[in-house]
JSON list of C-alpha atoms in Angstrom, two decimals:
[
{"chain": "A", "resi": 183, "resn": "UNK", "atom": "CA", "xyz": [17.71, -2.16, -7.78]},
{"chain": "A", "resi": 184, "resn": "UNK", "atom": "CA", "xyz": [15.28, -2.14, -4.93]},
{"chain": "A", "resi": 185, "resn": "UNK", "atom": "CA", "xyz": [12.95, -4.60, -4.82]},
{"chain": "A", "resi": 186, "resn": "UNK", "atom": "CA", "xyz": [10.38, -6.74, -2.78]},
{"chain": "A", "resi": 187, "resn": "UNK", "atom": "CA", "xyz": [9.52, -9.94, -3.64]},
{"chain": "A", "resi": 188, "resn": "UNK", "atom": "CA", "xyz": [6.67, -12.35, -2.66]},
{"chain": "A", "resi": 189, "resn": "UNK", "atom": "CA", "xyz": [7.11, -15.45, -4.02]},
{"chain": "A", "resi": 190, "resn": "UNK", "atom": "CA", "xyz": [3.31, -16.75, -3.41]},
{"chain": "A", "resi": 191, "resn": "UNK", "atom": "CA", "xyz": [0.59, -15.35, -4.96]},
{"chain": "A", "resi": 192, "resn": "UNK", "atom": "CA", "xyz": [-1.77, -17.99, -3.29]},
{"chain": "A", "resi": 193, "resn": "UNK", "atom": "CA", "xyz": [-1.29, -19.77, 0.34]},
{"chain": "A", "resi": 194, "resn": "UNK", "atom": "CA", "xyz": [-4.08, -22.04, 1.49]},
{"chain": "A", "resi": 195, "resn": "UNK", "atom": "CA", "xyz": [-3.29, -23.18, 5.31]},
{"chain": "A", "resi": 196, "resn": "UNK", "atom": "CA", "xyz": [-5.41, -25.45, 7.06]},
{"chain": "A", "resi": 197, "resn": "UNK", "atom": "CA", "xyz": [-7.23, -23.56, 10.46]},
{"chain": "A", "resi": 198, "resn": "UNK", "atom": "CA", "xyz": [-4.87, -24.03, 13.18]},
{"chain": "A", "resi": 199, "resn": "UNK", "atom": "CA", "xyz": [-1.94, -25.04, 11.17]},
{"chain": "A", "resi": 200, "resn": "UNK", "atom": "CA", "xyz": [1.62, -22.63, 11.03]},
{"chain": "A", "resi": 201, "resn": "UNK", "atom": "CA", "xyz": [1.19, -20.03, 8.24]},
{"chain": "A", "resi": 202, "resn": "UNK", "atom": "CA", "xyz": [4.32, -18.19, 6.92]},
{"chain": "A", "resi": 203, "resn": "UNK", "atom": "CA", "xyz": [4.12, -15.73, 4.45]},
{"chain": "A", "resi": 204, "resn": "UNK", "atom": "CA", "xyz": [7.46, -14.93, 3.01]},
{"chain": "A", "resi": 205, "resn": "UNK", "atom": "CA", "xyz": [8.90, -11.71, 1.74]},
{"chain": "A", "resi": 206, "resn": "UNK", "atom": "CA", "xyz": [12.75, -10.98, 0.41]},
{"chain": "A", "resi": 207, "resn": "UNK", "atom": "CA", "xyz": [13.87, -7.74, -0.51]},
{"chain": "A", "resi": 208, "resn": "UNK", "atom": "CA", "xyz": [16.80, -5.91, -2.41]},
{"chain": "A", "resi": 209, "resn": "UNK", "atom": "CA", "xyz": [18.35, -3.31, -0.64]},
{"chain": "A", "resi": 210, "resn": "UNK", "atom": "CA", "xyz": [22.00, -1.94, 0.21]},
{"chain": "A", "resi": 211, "resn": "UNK", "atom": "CA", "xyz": [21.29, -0.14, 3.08]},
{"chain": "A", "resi": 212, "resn": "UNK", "atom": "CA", "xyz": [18.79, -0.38, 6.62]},
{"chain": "A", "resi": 213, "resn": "UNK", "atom": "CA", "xyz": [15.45, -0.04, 4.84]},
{"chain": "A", "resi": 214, "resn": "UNK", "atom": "CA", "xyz": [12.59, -0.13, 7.09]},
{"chain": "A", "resi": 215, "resn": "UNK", "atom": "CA", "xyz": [9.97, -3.11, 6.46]},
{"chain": "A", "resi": 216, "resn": "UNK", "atom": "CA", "xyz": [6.53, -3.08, 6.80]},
{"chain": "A", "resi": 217, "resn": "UNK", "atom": "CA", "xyz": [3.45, -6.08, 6.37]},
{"chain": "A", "resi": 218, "resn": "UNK", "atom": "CA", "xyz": [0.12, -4.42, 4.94]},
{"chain": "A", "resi": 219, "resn": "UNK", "atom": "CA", "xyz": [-3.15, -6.33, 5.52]},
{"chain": "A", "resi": 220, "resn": "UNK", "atom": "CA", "xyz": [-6.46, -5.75, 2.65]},
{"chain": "A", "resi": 221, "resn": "UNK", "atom": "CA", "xyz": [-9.45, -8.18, 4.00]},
{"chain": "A", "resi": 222, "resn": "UNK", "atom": "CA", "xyz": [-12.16, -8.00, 1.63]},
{"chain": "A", "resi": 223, "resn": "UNK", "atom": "CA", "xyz": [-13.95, -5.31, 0.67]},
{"chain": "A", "resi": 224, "resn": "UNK", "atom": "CA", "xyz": [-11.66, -3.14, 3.19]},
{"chain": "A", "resi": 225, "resn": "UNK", "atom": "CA", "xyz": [-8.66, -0.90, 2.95]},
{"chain": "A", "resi": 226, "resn": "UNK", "atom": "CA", "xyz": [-5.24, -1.26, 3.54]},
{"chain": "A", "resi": 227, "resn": "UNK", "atom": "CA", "xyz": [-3.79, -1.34, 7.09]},
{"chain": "A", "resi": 228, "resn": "UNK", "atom": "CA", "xyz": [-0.73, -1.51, 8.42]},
{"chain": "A", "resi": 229, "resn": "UNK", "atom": "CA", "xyz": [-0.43, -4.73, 10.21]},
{"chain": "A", "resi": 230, "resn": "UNK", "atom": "CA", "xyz": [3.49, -4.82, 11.42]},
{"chain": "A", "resi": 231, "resn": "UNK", "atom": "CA", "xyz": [6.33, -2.54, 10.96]},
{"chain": "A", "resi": 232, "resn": "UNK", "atom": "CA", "xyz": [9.77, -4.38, 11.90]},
{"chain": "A", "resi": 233, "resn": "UNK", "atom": "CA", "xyz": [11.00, -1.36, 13.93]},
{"chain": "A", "resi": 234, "resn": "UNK", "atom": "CA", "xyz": [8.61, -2.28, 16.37]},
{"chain": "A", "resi": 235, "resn": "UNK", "atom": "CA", "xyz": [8.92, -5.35, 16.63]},
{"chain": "A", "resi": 236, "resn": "UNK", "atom": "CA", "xyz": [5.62, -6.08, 17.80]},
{"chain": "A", "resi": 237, "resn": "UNK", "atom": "CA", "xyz": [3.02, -9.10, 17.73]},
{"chain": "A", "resi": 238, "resn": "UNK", "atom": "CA", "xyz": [-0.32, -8.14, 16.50]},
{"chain": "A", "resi": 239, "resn": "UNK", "atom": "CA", "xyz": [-2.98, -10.67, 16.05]},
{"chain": "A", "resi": 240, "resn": "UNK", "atom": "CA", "xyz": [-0.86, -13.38, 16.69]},
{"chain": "A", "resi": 241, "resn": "UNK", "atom": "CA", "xyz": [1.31, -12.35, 13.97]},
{"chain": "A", "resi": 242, "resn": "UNK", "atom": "CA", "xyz": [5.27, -11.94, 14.36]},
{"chain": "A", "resi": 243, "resn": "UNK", "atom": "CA", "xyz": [8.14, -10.97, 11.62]},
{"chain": "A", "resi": 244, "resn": "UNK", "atom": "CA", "xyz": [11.50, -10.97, 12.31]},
{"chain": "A", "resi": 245, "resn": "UNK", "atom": "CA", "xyz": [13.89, -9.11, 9.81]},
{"chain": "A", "resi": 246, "resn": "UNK", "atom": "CA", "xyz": [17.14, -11.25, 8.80]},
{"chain": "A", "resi": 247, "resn": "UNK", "atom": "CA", "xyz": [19.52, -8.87, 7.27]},
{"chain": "A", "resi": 248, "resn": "UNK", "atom": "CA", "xyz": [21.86, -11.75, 6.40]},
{"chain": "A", "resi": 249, "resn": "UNK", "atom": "CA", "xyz": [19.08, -13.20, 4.06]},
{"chain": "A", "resi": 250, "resn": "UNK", "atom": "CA", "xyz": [17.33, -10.09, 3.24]},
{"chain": "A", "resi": 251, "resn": "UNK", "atom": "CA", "xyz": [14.34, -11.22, 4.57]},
{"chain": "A", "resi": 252, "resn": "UNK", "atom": "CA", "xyz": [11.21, -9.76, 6.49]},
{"chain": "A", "resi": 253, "resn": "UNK", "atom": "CA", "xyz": [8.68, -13.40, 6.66]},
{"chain": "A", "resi": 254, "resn": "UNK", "atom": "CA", "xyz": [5.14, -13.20, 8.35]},
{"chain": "A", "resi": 255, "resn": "UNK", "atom": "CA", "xyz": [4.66, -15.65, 10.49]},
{"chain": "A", "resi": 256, "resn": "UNK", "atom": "CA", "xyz": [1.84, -16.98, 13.08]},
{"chain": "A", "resi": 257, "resn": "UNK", "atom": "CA", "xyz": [1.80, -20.20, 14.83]},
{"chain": "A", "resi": 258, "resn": "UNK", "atom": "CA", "xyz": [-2.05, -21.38, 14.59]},
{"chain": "A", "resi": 259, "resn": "UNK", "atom": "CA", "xyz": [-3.88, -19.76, 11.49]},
{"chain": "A", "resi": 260, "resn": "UNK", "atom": "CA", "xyz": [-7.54, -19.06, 12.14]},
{"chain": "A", "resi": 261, "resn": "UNK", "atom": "CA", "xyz": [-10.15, -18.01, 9.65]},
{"chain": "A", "resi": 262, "resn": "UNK", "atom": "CA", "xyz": [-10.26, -14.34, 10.03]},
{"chain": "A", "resi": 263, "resn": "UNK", "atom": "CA", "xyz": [-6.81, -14.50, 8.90]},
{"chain": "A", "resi": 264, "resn": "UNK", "atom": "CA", "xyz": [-8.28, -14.61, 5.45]},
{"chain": "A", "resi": 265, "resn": "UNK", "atom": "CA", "xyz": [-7.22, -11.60, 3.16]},
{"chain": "A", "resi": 266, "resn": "UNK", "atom": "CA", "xyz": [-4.27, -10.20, 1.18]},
{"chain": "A", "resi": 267, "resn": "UNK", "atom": "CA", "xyz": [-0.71, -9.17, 2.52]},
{"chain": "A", "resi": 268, "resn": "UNK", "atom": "CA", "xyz": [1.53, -7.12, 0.95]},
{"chain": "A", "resi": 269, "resn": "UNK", "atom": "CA", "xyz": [5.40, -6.98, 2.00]},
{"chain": "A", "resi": 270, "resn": "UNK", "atom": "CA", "xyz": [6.74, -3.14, 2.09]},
{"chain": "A", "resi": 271, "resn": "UNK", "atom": "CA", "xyz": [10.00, -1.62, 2.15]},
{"chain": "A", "resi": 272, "resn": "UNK", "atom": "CA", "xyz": [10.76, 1.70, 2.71]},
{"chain": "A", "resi": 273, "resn": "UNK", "atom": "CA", "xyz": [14.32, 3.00, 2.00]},
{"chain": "A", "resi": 274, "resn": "UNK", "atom": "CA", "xyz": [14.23, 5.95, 4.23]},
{"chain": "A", "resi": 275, "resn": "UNK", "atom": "CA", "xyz": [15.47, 8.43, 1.44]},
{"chain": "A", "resi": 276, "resn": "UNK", "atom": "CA", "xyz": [12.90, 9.92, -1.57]},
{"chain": "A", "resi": 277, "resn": "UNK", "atom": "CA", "xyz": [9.85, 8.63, 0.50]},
{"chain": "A", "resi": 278, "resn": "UNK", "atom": "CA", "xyz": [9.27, 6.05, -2.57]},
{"chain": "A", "resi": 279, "resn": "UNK", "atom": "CA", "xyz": [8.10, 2.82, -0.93]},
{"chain": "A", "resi": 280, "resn": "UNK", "atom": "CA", "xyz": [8.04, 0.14, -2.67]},
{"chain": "A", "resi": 281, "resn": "UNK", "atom": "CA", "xyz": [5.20, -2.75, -2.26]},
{"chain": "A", "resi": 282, "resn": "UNK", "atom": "CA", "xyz": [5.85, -6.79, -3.00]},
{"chain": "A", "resi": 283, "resn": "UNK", "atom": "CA", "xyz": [3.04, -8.02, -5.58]},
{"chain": "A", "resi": 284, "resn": "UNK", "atom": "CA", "xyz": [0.95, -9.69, -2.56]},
{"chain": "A", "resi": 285, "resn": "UNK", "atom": "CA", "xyz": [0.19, -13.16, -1.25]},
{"chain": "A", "resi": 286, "resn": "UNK", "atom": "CA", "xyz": [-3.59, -14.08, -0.73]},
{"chain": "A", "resi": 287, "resn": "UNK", "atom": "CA", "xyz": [-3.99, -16.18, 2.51]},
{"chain": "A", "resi": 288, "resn": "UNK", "atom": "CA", "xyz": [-6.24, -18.62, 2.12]},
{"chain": "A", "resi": 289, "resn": "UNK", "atom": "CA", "xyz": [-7.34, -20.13, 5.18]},
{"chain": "A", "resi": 290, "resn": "UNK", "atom": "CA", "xyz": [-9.36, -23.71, 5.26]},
{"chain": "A", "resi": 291, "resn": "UNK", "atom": "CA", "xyz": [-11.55, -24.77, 7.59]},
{"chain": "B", "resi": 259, "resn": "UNK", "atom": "CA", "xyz": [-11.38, 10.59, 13.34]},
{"chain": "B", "resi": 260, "resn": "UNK", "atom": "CA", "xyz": [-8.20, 10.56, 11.68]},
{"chain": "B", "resi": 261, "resn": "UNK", "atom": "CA", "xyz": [-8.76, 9.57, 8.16]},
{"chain": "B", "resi": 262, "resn": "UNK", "atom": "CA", "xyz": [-8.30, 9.48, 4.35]},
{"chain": "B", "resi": 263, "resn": "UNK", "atom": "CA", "xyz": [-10.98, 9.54, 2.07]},
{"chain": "B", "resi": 264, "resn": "UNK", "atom": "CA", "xyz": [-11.65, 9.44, -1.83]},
{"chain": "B", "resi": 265, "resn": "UNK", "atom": "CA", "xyz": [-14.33, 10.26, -3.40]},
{"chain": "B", "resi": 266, "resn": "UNK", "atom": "CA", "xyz": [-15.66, 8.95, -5.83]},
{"chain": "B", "resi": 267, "resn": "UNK", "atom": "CA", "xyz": [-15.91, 4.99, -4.57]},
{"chain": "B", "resi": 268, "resn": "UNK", "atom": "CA", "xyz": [-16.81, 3.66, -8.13]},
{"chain": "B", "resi": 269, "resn": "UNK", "atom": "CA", "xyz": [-17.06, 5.15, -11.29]},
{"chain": "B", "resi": 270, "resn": "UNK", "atom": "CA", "xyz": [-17.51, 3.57, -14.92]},
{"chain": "B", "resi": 271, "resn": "UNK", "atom": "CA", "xyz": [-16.42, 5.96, -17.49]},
{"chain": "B", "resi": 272, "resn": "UNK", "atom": "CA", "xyz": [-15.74, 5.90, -21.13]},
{"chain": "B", "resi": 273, "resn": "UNK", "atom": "CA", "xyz": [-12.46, 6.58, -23.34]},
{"chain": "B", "resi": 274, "resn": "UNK", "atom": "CA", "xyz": [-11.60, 10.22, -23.13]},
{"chain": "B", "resi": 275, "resn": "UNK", "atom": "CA", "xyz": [-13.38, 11.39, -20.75]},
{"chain": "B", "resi": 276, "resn": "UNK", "atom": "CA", "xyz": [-11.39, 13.80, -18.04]},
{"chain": "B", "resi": 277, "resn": "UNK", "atom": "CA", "xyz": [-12.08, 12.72, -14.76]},
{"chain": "B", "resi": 278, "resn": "UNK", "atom": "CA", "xyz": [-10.66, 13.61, -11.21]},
{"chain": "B", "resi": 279, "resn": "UNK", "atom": "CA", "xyz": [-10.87, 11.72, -8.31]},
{"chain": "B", "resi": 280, "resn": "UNK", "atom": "CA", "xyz": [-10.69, 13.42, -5.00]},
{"chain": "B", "resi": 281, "resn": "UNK", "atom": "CA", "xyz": [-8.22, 12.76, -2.17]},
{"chain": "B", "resi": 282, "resn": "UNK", "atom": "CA", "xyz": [-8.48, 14.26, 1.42]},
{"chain": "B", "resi": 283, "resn": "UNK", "atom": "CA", "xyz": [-6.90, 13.70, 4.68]},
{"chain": "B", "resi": 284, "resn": "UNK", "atom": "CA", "xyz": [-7.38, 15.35, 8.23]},
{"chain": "B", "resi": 285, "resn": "UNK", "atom": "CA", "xyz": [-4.06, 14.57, 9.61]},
{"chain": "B", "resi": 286, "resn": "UNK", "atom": "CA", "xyz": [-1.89, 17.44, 8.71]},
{"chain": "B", "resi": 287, "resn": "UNK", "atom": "CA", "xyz": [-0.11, 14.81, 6.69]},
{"chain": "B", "resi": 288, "resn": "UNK", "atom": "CA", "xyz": [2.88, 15.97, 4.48]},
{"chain": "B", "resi": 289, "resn": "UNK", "atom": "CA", "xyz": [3.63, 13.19, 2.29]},
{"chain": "B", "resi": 290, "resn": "UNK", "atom": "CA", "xyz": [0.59, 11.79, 0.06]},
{"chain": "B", "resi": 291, "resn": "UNK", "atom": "CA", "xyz": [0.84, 9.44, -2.73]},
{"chain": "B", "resi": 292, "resn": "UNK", "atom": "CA", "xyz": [-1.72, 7.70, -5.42]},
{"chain": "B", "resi": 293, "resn": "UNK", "atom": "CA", "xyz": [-1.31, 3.79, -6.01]},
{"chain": "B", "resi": 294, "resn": "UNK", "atom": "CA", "xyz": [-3.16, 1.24, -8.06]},
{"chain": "B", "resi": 295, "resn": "UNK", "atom": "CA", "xyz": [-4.36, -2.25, -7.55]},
{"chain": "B", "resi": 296, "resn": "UNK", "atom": "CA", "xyz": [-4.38, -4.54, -9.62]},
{"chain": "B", "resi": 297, "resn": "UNK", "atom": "CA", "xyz": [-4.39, -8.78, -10.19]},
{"chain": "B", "resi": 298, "resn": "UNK", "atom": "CA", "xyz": [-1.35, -10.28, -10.00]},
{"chain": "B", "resi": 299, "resn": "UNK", "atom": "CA", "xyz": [0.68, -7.04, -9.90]},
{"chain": "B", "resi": 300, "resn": "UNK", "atom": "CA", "xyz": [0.12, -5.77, -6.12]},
{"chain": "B", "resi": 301, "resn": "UNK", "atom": "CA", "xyz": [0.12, -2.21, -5.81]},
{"chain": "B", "resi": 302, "resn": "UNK", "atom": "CA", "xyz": [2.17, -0.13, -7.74]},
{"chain": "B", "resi": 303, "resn": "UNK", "atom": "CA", "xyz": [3.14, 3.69, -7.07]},
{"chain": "B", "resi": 304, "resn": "UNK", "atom": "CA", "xyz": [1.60, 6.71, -9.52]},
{"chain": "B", "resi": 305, "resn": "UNK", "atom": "CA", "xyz": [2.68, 10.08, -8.02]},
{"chain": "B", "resi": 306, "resn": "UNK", "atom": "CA", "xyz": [3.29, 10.95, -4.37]},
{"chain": "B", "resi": 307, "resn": "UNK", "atom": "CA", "xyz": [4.04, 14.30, -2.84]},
{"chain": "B", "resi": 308, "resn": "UNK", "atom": "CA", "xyz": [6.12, 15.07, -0.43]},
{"chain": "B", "resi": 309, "resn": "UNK", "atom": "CA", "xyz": [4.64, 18.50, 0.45]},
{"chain": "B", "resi": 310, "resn": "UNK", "atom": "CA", "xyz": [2.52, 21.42, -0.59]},
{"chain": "B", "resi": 311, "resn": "UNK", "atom": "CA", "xyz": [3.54, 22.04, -4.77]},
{"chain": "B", "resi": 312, "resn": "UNK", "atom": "CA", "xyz": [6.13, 19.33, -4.07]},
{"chain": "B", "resi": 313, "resn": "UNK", "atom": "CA", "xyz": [5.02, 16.32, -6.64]},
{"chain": "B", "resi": 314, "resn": "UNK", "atom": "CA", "xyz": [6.86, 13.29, -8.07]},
{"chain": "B", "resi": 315, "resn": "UNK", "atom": "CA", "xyz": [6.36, 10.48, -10.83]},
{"chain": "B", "resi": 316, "resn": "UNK", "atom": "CA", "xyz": [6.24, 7.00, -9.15]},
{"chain": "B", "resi": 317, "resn": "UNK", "atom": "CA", "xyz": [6.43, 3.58, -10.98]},
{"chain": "B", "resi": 318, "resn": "UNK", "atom": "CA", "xyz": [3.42, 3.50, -13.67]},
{"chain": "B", "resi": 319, "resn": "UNK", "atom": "CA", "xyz": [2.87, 7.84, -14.00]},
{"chain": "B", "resi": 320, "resn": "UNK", "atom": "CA", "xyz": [2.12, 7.79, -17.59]},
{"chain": "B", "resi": 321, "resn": "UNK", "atom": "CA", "xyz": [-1.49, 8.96, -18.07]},
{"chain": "B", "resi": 322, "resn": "UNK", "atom": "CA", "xyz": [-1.97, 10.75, -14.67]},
{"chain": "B", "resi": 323, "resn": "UNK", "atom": "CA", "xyz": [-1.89, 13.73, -13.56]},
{"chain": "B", "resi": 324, "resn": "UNK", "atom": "CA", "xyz": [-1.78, 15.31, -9.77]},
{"chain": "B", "resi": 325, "resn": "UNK", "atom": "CA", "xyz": [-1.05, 18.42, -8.23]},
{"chain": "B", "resi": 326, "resn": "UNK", "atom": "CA", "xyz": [-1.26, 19.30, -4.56]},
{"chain": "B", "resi": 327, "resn": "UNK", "atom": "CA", "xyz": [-2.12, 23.24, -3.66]},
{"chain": "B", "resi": 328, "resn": "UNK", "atom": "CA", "xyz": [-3.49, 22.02, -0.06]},
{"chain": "B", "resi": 329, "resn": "UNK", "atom": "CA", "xyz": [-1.50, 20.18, 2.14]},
{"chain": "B", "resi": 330, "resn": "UNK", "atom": "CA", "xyz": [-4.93, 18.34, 2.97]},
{"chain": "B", "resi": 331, "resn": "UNK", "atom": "CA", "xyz": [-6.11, 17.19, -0.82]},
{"chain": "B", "resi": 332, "resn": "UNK", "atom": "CA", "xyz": [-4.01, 15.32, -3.81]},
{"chain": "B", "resi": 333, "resn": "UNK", "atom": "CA", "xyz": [-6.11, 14.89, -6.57]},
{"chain": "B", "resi": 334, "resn": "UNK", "atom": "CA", "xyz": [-5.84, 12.19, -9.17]},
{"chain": "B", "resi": 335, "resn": "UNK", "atom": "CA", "xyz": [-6.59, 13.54, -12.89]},
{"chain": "B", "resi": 336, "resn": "UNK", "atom": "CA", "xyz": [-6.97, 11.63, -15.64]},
{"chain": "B", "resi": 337, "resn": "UNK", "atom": "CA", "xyz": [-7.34, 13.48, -18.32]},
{"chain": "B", "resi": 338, "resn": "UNK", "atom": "CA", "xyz": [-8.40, 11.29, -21.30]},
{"chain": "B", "resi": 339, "resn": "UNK", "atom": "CA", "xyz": [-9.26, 7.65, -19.66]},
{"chain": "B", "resi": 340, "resn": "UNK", "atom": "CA", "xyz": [-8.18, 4.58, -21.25]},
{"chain": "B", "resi": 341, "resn": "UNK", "atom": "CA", "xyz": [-9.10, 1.06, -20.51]},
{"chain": "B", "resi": 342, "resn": "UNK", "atom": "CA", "xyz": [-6.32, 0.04, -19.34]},
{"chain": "B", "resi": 343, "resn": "UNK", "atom": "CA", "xyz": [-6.41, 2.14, -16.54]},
{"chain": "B", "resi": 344, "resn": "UNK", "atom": "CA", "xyz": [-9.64, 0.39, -15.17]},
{"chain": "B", "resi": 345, "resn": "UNK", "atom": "CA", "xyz": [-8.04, -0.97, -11.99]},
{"chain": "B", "resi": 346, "resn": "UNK", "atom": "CA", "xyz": [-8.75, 0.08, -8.09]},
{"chain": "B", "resi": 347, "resn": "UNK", "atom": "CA", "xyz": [-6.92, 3.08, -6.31]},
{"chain": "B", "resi": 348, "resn": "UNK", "atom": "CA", "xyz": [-5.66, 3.95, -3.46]},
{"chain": "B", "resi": 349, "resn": "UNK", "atom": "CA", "xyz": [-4.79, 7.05, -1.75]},
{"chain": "B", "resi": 350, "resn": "UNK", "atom": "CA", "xyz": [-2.39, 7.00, 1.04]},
{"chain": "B", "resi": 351, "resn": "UNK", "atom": "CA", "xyz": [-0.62, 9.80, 3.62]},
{"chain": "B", "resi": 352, "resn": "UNK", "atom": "CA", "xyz": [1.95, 9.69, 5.92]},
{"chain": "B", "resi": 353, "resn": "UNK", "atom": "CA", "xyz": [4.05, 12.01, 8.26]},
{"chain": "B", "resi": 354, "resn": "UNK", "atom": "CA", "xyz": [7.53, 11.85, 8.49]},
{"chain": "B", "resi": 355, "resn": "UNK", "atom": "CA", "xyz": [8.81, 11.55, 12.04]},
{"chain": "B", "resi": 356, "resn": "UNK", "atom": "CA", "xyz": [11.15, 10.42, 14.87]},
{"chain": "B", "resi": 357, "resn": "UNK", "atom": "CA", "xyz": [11.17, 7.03, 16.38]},
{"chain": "B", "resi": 358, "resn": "UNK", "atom": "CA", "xyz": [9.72, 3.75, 15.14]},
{"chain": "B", "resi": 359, "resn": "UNK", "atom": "CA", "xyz": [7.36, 3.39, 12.16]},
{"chain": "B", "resi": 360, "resn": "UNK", "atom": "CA", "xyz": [8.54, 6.96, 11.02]},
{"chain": "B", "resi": 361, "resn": "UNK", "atom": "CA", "xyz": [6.40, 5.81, 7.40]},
{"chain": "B", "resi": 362, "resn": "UNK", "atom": "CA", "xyz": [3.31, 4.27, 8.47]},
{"chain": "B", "resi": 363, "resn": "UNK", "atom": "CA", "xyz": [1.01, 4.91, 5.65]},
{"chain": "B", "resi": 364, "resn": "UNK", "atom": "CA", "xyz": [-2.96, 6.04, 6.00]},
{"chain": "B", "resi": 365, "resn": "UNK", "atom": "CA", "xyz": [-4.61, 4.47, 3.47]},
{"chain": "B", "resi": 366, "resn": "UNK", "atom": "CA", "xyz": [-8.17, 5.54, 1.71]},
{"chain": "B", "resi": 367, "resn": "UNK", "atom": "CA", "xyz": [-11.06, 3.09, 1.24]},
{"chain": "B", "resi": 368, "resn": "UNK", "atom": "CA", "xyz": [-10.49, 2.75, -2.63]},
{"chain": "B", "resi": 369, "resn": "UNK", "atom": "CA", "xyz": [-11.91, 3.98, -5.64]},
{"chain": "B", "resi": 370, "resn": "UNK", "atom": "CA", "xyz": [-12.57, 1.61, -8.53]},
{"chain": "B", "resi": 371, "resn": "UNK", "atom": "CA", "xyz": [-12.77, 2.71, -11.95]},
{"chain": "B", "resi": 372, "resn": "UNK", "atom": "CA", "xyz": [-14.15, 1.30, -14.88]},
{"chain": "B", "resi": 373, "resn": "UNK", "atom": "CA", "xyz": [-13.44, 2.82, -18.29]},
{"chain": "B", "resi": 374, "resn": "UNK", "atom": "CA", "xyz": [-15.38, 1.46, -21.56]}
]
């Protein structure tokens, strides 16, 4: 079955330490992956898409098809990092993506 | 500006009462879809549509109702409210297309309903 899974609901990171966010999915064939970003009181946004492989606010993912896994990662968190992420997969077929449960960054000061 | 929006933003409600909340987007988007939000379950699909009079069930359909005559609006009915479907929704389009991040979804600001 297809699945995303985030393992963390919660991660508090101290400001300027290494966050990483991790997301695993179930999936036989080339899905494509995406990281959504809430901050409070605001909608959802697309933050990364792993086709792009782009850096956006000093965040990177790299997808590892041999561990089926699409981690968020950014070297020095900062406060503004704050919100909720959600892991996405999109199998490329009946347009049914399918969203991980979410990990709330917490960052400390 | 390019843009989804719901209307209405909040709403408290009581049991059995139909309501419809409104879904519009401005980018000439084909595929639309309804989600809801809730603690400790993330977001989890309702319906999406993958064109005009084109709609599907999604993960958690039972309850809700859509239809999609426009290609612009998606409406989500609910036509007798229960508690358990206070939670906060989402509306979200997307257009299908070549190259990278073929599936980047739009998302609206949210409505969150409350029924008593």
């Amino acid at each position: 079955a297809q699945r995303v899974t985030q393992p963390e609901k919660l991660l508090s990171v101290f400001k300027g330490a290494p966050v990483e966010l991790k997301c695993n999915y179930s999936y036989s064939g080339s899905p494509e992956l995406f990281w959504y970003v809430q901050y409070s009181r605001q909608r959802l946004q697309l933050l990364l898409r792993h086709i792009s492989r782009e850096s956006i606010k000093g965040f990177t993912a790299d997808l590892n098809k041999g561990e089926t896994s699409f981690h968020l990662k950014k070297p020095f968190a900062q406060e503004e990092d704050s919100a909720m992420y959600y892991c996405a997969l999109f199998p490329g077929r009946d347009d049914k993506i399918i969203f991980g449960k979410g990990t709330r960054l917490h960052i400390l000061p | 500006e390019a843009q989804v929006t719901q209307n209405p933003r909040y709403l408290i409600t009581v049991t059995g009462k139909k309501l419809t909340v409104t879904c519009s987007q401005n980018m000439n988007h084909e595929y639309m879809s309804w989600y809801r939000q809730d603690p400790g379950l993330g977001l989890r699909q309702i319906y999406y549509s993958m064109n005009v009079e084109v709609t599907d069930k999604g993960d958690v359909p039972e309850g809700y109702k859509v239809s999609r005559k426009e290609k612009r609006n998606f409406p989500l009915i609910l036509e007798s409210p229960s508690p358990n479907q206070t939670s906060l929704y989402f509306c979200a389009s997307s257009q299908p297309r070549q190259g990278s991040g073929r599936y980047e979804q739009y998302f609206g600001p949210g409505t969150r309903l409350t029924v008593t």
